[in-house]
Coordinates of C-alpha atoms and ligand atoms in Angstrom, one line a residue:
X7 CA -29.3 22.8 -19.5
X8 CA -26.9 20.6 -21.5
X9 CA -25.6 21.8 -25.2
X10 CA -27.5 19.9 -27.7
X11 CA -24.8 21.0 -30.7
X12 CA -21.4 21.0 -29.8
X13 CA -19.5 22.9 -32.4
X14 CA -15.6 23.2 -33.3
X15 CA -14.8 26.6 -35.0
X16 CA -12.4 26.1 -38.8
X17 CA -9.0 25.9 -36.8
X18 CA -10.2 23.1 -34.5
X19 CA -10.0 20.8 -37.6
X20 CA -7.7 18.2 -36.8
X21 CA -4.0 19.1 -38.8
X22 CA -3.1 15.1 -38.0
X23 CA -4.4 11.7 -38.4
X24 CA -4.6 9.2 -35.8
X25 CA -2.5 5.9 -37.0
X26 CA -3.9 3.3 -34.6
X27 CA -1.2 0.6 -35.8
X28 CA 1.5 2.6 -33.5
X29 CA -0.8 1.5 -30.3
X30 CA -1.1 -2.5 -31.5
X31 CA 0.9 -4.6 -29.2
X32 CA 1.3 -7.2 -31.9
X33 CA 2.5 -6.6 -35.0
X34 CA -0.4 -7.2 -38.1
X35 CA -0.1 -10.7 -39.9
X36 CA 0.7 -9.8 -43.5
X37 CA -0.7 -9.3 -46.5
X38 CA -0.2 -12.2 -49.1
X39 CA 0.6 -12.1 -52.9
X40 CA -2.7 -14.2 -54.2
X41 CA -0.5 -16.0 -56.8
X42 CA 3.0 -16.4 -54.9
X43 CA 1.2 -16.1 -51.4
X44 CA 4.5 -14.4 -50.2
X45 CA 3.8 -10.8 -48.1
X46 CA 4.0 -8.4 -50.3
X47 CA 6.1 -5.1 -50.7
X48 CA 5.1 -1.7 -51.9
X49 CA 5.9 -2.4 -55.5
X50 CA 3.1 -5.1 -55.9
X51 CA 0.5 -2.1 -55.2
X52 CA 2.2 0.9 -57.2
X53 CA 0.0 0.0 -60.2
X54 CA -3.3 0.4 -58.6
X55 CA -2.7 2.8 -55.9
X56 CA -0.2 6.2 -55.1
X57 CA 2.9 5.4 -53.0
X58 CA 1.4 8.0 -50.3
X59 CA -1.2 5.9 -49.4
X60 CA 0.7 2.9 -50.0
X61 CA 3.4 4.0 -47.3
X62 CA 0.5 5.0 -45.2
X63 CA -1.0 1.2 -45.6
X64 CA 2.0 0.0 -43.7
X65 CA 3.3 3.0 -41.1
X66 CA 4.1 2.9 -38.0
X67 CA 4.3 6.5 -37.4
X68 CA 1.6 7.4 -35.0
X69 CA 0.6 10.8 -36.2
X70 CA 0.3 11.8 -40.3
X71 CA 0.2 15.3 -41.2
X72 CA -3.5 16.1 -42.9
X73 CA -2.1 18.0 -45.8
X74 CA -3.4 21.8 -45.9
X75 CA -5.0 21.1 -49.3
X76 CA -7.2 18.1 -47.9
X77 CA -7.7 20.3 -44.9
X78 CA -9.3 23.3 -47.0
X79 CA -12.2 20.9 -48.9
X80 CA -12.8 19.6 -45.3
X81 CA -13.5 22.7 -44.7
X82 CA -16.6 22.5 -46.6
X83 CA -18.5 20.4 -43.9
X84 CA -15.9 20.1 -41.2
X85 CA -16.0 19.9 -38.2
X86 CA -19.1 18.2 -38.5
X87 CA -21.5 18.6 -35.2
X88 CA -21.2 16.5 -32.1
X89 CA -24.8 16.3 -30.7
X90 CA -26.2 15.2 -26.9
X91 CA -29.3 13.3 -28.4
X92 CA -31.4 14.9 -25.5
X93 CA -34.6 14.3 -27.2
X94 CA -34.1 10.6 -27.6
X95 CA -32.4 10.6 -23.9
X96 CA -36.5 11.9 -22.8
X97 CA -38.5 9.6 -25.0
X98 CA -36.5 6.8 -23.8
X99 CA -36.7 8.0 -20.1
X100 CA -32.9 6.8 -19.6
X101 CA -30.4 8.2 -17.1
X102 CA -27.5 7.7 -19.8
X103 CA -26.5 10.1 -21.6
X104 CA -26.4 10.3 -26.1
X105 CA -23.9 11.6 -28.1
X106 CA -23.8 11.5 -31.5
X107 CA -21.2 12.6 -34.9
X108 CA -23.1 13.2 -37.6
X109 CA -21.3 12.7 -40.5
X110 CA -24.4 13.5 -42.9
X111 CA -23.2 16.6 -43.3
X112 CA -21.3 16.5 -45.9
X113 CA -22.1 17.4 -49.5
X114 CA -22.7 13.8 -50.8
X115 CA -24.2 12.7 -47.0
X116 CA -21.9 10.2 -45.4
X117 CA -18.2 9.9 -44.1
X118 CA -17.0 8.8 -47.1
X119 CA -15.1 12.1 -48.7
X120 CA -13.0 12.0 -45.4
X121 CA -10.9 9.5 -47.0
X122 CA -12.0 9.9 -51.1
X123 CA -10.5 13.7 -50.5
X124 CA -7.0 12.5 -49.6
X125 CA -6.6 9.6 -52.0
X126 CA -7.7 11.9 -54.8
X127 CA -5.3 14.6 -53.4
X128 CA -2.2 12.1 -53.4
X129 CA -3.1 10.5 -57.0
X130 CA -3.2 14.4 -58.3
X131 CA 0.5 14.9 -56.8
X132 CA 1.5 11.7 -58.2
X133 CA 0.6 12.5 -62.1
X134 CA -2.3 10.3 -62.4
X135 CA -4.9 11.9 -64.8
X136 CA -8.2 9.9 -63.6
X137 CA -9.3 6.9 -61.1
X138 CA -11.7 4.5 -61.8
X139 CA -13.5 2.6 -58.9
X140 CA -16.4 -0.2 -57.9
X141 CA -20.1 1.3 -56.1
X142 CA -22.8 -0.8 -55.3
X143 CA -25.5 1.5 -54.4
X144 CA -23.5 4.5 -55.2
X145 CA -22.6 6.2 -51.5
X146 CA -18.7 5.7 -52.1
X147 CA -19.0 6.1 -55.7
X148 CA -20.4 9.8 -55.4
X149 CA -17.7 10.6 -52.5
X150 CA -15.5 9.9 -55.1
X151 CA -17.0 11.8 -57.9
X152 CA -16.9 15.0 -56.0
X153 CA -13.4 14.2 -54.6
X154 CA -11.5 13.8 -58.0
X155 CA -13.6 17.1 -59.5
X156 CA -12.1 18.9 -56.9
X157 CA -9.1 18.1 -57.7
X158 CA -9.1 18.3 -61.8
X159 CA -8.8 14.1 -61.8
X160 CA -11.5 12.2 -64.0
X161 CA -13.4 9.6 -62.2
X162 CA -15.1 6.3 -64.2
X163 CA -17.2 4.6 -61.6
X164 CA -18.7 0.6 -62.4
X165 CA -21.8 0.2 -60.3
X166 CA -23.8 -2.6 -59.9
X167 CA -26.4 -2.7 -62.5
X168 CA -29.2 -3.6 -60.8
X169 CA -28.5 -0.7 -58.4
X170 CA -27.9 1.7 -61.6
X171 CA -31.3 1.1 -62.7
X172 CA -33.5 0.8 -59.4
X173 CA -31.7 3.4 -57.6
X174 CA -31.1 6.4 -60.4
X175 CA -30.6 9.0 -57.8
X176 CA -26.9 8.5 -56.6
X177 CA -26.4 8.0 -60.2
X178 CA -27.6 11.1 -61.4
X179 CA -25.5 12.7 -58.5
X180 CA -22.1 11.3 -60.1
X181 CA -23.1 12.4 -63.5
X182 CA -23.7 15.9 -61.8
X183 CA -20.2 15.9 -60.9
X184 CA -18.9 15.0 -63.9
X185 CA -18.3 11.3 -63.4
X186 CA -18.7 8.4 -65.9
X187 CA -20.7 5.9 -64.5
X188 CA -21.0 2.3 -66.7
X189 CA -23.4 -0.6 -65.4
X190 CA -21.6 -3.3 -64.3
X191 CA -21.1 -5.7 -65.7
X192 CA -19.9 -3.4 -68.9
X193 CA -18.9 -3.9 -72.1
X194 CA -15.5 -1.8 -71.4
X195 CA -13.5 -4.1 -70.1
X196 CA -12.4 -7.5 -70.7
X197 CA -13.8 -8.6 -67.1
X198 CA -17.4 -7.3 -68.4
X199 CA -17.1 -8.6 -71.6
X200 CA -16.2 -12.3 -70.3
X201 CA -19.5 -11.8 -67.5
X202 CA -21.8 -10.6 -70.8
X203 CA -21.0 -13.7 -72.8
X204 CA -21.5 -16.1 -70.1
X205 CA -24.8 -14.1 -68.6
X206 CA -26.4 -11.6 -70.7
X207 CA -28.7 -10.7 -68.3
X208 CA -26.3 -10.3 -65.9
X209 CA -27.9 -7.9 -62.6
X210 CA -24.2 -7.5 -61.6
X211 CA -22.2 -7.5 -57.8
X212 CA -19.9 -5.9 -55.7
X213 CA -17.1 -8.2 -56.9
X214 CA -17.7 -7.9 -60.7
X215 CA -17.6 -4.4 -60.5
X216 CA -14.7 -4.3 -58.4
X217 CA -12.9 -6.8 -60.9
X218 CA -13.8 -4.3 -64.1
X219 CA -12.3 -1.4 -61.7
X220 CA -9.0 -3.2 -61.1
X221 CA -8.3 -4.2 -64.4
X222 CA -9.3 -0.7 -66.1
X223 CA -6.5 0.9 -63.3
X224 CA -4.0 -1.6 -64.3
X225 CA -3.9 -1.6 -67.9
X226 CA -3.9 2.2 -67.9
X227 CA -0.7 4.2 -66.9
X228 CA -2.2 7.2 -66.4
X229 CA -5.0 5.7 -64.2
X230 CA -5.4 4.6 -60.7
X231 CA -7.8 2.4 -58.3
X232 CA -9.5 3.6 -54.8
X233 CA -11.3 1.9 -52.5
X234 CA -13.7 2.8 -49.7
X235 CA -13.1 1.3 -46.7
X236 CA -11.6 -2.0 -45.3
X237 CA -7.3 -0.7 -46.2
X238 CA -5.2 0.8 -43.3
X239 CA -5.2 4.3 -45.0
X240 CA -8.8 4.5 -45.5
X241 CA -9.3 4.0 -41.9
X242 CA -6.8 6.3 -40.9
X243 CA -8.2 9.3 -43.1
X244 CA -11.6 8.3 -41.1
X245 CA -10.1 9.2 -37.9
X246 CA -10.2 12.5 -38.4
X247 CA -13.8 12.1 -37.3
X248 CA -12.7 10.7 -33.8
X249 CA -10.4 13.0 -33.0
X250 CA -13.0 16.1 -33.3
X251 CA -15.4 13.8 -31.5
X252 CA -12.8 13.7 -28.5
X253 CA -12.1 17.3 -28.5
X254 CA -16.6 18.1 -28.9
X255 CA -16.9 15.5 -25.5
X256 CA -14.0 16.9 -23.8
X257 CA -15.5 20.7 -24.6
X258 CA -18.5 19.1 -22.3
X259 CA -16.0 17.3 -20.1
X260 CA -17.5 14.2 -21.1
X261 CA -15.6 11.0 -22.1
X262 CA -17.4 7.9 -23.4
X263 CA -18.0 4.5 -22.0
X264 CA -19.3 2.6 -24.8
X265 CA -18.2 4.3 -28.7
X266 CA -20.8 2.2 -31.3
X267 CA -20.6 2.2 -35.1
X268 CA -21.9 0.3 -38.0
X269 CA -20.1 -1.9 -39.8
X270 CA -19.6 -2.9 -43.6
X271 CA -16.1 -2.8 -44.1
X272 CA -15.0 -1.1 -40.7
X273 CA -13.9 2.9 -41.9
X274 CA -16.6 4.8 -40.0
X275 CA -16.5 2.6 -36.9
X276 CA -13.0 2.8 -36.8
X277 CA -13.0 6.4 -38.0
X278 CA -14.8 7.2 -34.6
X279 CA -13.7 4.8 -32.4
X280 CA -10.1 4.5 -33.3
X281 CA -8.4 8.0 -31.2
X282 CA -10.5 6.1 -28.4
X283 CA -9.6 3.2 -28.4
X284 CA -6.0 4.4 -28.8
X285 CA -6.7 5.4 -25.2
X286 CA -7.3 1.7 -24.0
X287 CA -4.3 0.3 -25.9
X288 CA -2.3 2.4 -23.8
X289 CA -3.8 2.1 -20.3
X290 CA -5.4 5.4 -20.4
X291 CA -9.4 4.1 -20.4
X292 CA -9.2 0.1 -19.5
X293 CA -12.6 0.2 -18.9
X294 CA -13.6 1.3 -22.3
X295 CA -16.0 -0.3 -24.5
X296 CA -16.2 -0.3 -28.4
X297 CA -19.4 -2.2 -30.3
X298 CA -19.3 -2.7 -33.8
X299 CA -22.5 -3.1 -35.4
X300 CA -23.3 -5.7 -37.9
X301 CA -26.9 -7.1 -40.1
X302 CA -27.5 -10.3 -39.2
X303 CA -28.1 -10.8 -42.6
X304 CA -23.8 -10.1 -43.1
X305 CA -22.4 -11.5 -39.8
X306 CA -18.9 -11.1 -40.3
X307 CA -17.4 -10.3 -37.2
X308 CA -20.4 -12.7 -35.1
X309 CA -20.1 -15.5 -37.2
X310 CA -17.6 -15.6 -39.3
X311 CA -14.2 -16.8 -38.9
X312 CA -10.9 -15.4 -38.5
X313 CA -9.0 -16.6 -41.6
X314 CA -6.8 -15.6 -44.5
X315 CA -9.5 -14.3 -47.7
X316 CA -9.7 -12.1 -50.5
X317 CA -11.0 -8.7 -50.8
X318 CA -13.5 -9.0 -53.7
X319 CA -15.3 -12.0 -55.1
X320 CA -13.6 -13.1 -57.8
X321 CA -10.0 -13.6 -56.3
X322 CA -7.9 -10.8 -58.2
X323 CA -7.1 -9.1 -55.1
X324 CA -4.1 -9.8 -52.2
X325 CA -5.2 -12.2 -49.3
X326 CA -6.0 -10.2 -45.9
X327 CA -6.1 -12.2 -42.8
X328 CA -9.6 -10.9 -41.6
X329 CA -13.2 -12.3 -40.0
X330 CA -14.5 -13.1 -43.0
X331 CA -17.8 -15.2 -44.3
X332 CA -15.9 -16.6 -47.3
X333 CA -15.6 -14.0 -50.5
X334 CA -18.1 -16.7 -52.2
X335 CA -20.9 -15.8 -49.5
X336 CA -23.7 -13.6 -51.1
X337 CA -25.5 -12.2 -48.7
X338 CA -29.5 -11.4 -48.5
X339 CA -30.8 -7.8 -50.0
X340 CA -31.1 -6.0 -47.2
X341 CA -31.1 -2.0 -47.9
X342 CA -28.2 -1.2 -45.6
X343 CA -26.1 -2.1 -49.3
X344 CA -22.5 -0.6 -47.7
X345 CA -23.1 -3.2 -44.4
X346 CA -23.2 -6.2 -47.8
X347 CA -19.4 -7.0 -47.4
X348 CA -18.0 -11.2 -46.9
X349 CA -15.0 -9.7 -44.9
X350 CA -14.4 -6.3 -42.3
X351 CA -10.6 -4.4 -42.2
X352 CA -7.7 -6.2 -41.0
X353 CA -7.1 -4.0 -38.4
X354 CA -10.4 -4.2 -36.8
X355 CA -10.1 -7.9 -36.8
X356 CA -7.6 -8.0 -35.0
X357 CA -8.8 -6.0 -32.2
X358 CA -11.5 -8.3 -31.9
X359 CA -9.6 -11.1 -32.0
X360 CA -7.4 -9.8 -29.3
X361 CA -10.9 -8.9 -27.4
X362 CA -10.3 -5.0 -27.4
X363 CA -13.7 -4.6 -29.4
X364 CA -16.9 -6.3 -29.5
X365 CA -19.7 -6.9 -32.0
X366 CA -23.3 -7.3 -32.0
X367 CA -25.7 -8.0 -35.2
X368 CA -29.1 -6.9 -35.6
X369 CA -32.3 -8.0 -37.9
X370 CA -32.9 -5.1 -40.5
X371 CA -36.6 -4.5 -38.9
X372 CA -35.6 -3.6 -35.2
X373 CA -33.1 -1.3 -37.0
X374 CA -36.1 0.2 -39.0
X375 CA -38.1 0.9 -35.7
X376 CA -34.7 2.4 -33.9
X377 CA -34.2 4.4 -37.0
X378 CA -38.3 5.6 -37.1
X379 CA -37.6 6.4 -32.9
X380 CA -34.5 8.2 -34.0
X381 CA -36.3 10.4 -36.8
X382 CA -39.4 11.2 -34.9
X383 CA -37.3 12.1 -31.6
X384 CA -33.9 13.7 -33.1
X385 CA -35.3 14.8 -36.7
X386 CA -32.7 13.2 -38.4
X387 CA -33.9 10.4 -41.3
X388 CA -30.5 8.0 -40.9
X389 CA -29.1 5.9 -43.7
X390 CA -29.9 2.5 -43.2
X391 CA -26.2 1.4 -42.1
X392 CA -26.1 4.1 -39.7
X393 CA -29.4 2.8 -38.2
X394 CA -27.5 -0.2 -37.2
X395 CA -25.6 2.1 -34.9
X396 CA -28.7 3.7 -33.3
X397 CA -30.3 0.3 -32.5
X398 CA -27.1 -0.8 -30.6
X399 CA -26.9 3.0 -28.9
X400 CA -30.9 2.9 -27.9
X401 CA -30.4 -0.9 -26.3
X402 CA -27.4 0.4 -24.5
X403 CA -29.4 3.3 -23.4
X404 CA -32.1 1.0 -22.0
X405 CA -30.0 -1.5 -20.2
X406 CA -28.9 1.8 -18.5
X407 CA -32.2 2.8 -17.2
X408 CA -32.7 -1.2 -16.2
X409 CA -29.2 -1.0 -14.3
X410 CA -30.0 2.8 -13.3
X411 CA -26.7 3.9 -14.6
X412 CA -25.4 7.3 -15.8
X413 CA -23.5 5.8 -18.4
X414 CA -22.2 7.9 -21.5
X415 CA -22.8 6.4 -25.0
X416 CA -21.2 8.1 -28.3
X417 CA -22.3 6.6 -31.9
X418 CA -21.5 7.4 -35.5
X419 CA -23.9 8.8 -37.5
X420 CA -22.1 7.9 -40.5
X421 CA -24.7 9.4 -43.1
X422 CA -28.0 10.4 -43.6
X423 CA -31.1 8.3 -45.4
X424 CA -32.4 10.8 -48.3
X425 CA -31.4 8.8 -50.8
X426 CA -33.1 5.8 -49.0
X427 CA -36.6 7.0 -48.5
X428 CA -37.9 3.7 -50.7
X429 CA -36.5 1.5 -47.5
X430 CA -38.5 3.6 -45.0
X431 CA -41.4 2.8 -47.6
X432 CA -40.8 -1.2 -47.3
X433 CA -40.5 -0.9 -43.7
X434 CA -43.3 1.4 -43.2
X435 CA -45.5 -1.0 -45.2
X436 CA -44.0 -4.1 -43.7
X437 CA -42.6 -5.5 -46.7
X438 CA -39.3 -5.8 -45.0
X439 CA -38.1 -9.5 -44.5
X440 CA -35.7 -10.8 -41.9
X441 CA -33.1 -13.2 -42.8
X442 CA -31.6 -15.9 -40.8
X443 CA -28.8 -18.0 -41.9
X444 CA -28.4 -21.8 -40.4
X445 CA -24.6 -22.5 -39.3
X446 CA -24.8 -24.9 -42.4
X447 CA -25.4 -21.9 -44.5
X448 CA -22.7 -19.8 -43.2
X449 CA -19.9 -22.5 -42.8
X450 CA -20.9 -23.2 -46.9
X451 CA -18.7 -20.3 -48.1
X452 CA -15.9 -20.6 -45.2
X453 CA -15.1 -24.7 -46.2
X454 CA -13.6 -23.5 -49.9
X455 CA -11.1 -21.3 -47.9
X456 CA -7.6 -22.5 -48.9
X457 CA -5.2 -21.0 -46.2
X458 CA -1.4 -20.6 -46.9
Ligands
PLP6 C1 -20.5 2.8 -46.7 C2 -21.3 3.2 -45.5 C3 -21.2 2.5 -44.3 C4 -20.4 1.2 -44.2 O1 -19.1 1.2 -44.5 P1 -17.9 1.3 -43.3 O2 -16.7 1.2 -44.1 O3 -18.1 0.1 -42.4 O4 -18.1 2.6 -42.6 C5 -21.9 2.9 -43.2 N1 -22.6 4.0 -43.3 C6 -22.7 4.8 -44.4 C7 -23.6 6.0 -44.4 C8 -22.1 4.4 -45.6 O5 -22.2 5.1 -46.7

């Protein structure tokens, strides 16, 4: 009988990250100044973010030591478990065979302290006292919150107010680790202020909060920005999560054909599928196939366009070349809230661009049932991004009982959905509603895209 956990003892934790941008055979358009629209250099970002990461945003090198501090809080949760979904594999009476990474082990329930760990670790060594940063529905903002307590930093977190009142929980957890968490839009910054006057009753968004996050950084010396996803580094310190993944598969001599992920921004797609796909760059695996996973309700990579954009709403940020739906485009409220983003990361573009990745999107109900199949077979009670990857994992798996194949599917199960029983609730009591978008509707953001 096959293992159904595969386990790596303490010192099988990866000392290294995996820098995919060694492996690109074409060098990565740059990144533009917003006012100048000139590439810009290392100094432009020194306000918001510590030159570690900074360096790491634009290196070549292909390996990056995990420093033995970072390494010690992973500890905590990693490795995290490699499983052979051989319950699921049964119900769905399918000759391939399930892996899955299950990332929901970590204290706060998702990948996201693989990469809030290290960028609070480098702002420590770099003197900065606290960090202040954007959440919607709070995932990245209590990744964070733990992160800097660990290391001694303060942490001020603007989340979207409508979130901070219908979803108190994530909340309440930031608070527990000693964060301060204002509704956004707030009356602490100048960006809050000028969205209060205009809007009293203001609900908020991603891209006000992430404006009142920016400007706190830069007009405080002693005070830095982090983001969750979407930069080079942030993808990077996700790949630590491949790279156990590959050592779990090879324990089992296994090696996937198809790696699947959600995505929102692109960190725990790329996080898996990244030491991977490294393998494909290089000749190794030709044949290998990487999905990301998308809500039709956020099409970015399926319908979107490959265009020069910025990173938040309002326009503060540099412009990325990425597939993006226009940083105007406000997408329907679905509850997979981290898969709610107009653009993905550069890098992942790319690939697709250059046809080394592919994407599919998915209505939030079919993601519902897959994730009800998954809980009732597996156990597990996925977050509603991560649900997205188990739709696309349990399709494959049935086009491989159709074609009689033996094929070997791996997915990311980026986090787990405890927090997000009141979606279950909707879908259970099919008050869930599907959105589709006409082309109209998505080309409406995409025409006011000014490219350099
Ligand atoms: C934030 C989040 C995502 C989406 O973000 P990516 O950067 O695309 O990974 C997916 N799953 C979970 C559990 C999340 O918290």
């Amino acid at each position: 009988m096959a293992d159904t956990r595969i386990v790596l003892s303490e010192n099988e934790l990866p000392r290294q990250w995996y820098n995919i941008l060694a492996d690109f055979r074409n060098p990565p358009p740059p990144v533009l100044h917003p006012g100048t629209l000139q590439p810009i250099g290392p100094t432009d970002l020194a306000p918001l973010f510590p030159m570690a990461c900074i360096l790491q945003e634009v290196s070549t090198e292909r390996w990056i030591d995990i420093p033995d501090e970072v390494r010690d809080v992973y500890k905590l949760w990693r490795p995290s478990p490699l499983y052979r979904a051989l319950r699921l594999e049964k119900h769905l009476q399918t000759p391939a065979r399930i892996y899955y990474k299950y990332e929901g082990v970590s204290p706060v329930g998702s990948h996201k302290p693989n990469t809030a760990v290290a960028q609070a670790y480098y702002n420590k060594q770099e003197g900065i006292r606290r960090i202040a940063t954007e959440t919607g529905a709070g995932q990245w903002g209590s990744a964070l919150a733990m992160a800097c307590r660990m290391f001694g930093l303060e942490c001020t977190v603007y989340m979207v107010k409508v979130s901070y009142h219908q979803k108190p929980y994530r909340r309440v957890l930031m608070a527990t680790y000693g964060a301060t968490v204002h509704a956004s839009p707030s009356t602490v910054t100048r960006s809050g202020q000028k969205v209060l006057t205009e809007h009293p009753d203001s609900p908020g968004s991603l891209g006000i909060a992430i404006s009142e996050a920016v400007e706190d950084a830069a007009t405080h010396d002693d005070t830095h920005y982090s983001l969750g996803s979407v930069l080079n580094h942030v993808l990077l310190h996700q790949t630590v999560i491949g790279l156990e993944a590959k050592a779990q598969m090879e324990k089992v001599g296994d090696y996937p054909d198809v790696v699947i992920g959600s995505c929102g921004g692109g960190s725990n797609l790329a996080g898996l599928s990244y030491p991977f796909l490294g393998d494909k760059l290089t000749g190794k695996q030709p044949d290998l196939r990487v999905v990301a996973v998308e809500p039709a309700a956020c099409p970015t990579l399926t319908r979107g366009r490959y265009l020069y954009d910025f990173g938040d709403t309002v326009g503060l940020t540099p412009l990325m070349k990425m597939y993006t739906l226009g940083h105007s485009f406000v997408p329907a409220g679905i509850h997979a809230g981290g898969l709610r983003y107009h653009g993905d990361a550069p890098s992942l573009c790319q690939l697709y661009d250059e046809k080394w990745i592919e994407a599919v999107a998915y209505r939030q109900n079919p993601v519902f049932e897959a994730a009800v199949t998954f809980a009732q077979t597996e156990g597990i009670v996925a977050a509603p991004e991560s649900a997205h990857a188990i739709k696309a994992a349990i399709d494959e798996a049935l086009q491989a009982r159709e074609a009689n194949q033996r094929k070997v599917i791996l997915f990311n199960l980026s986090g787990h959905g405890n927090f997000d029983l009141q979606a279950y609730d909707d879908y259970l009591e099919g008050r869930l509603v599907d959105t589709d978008y006409s082309q109209a509707e998505v080309d409406q953001a995409l025409v006011e895209l000014r490219q350099p």
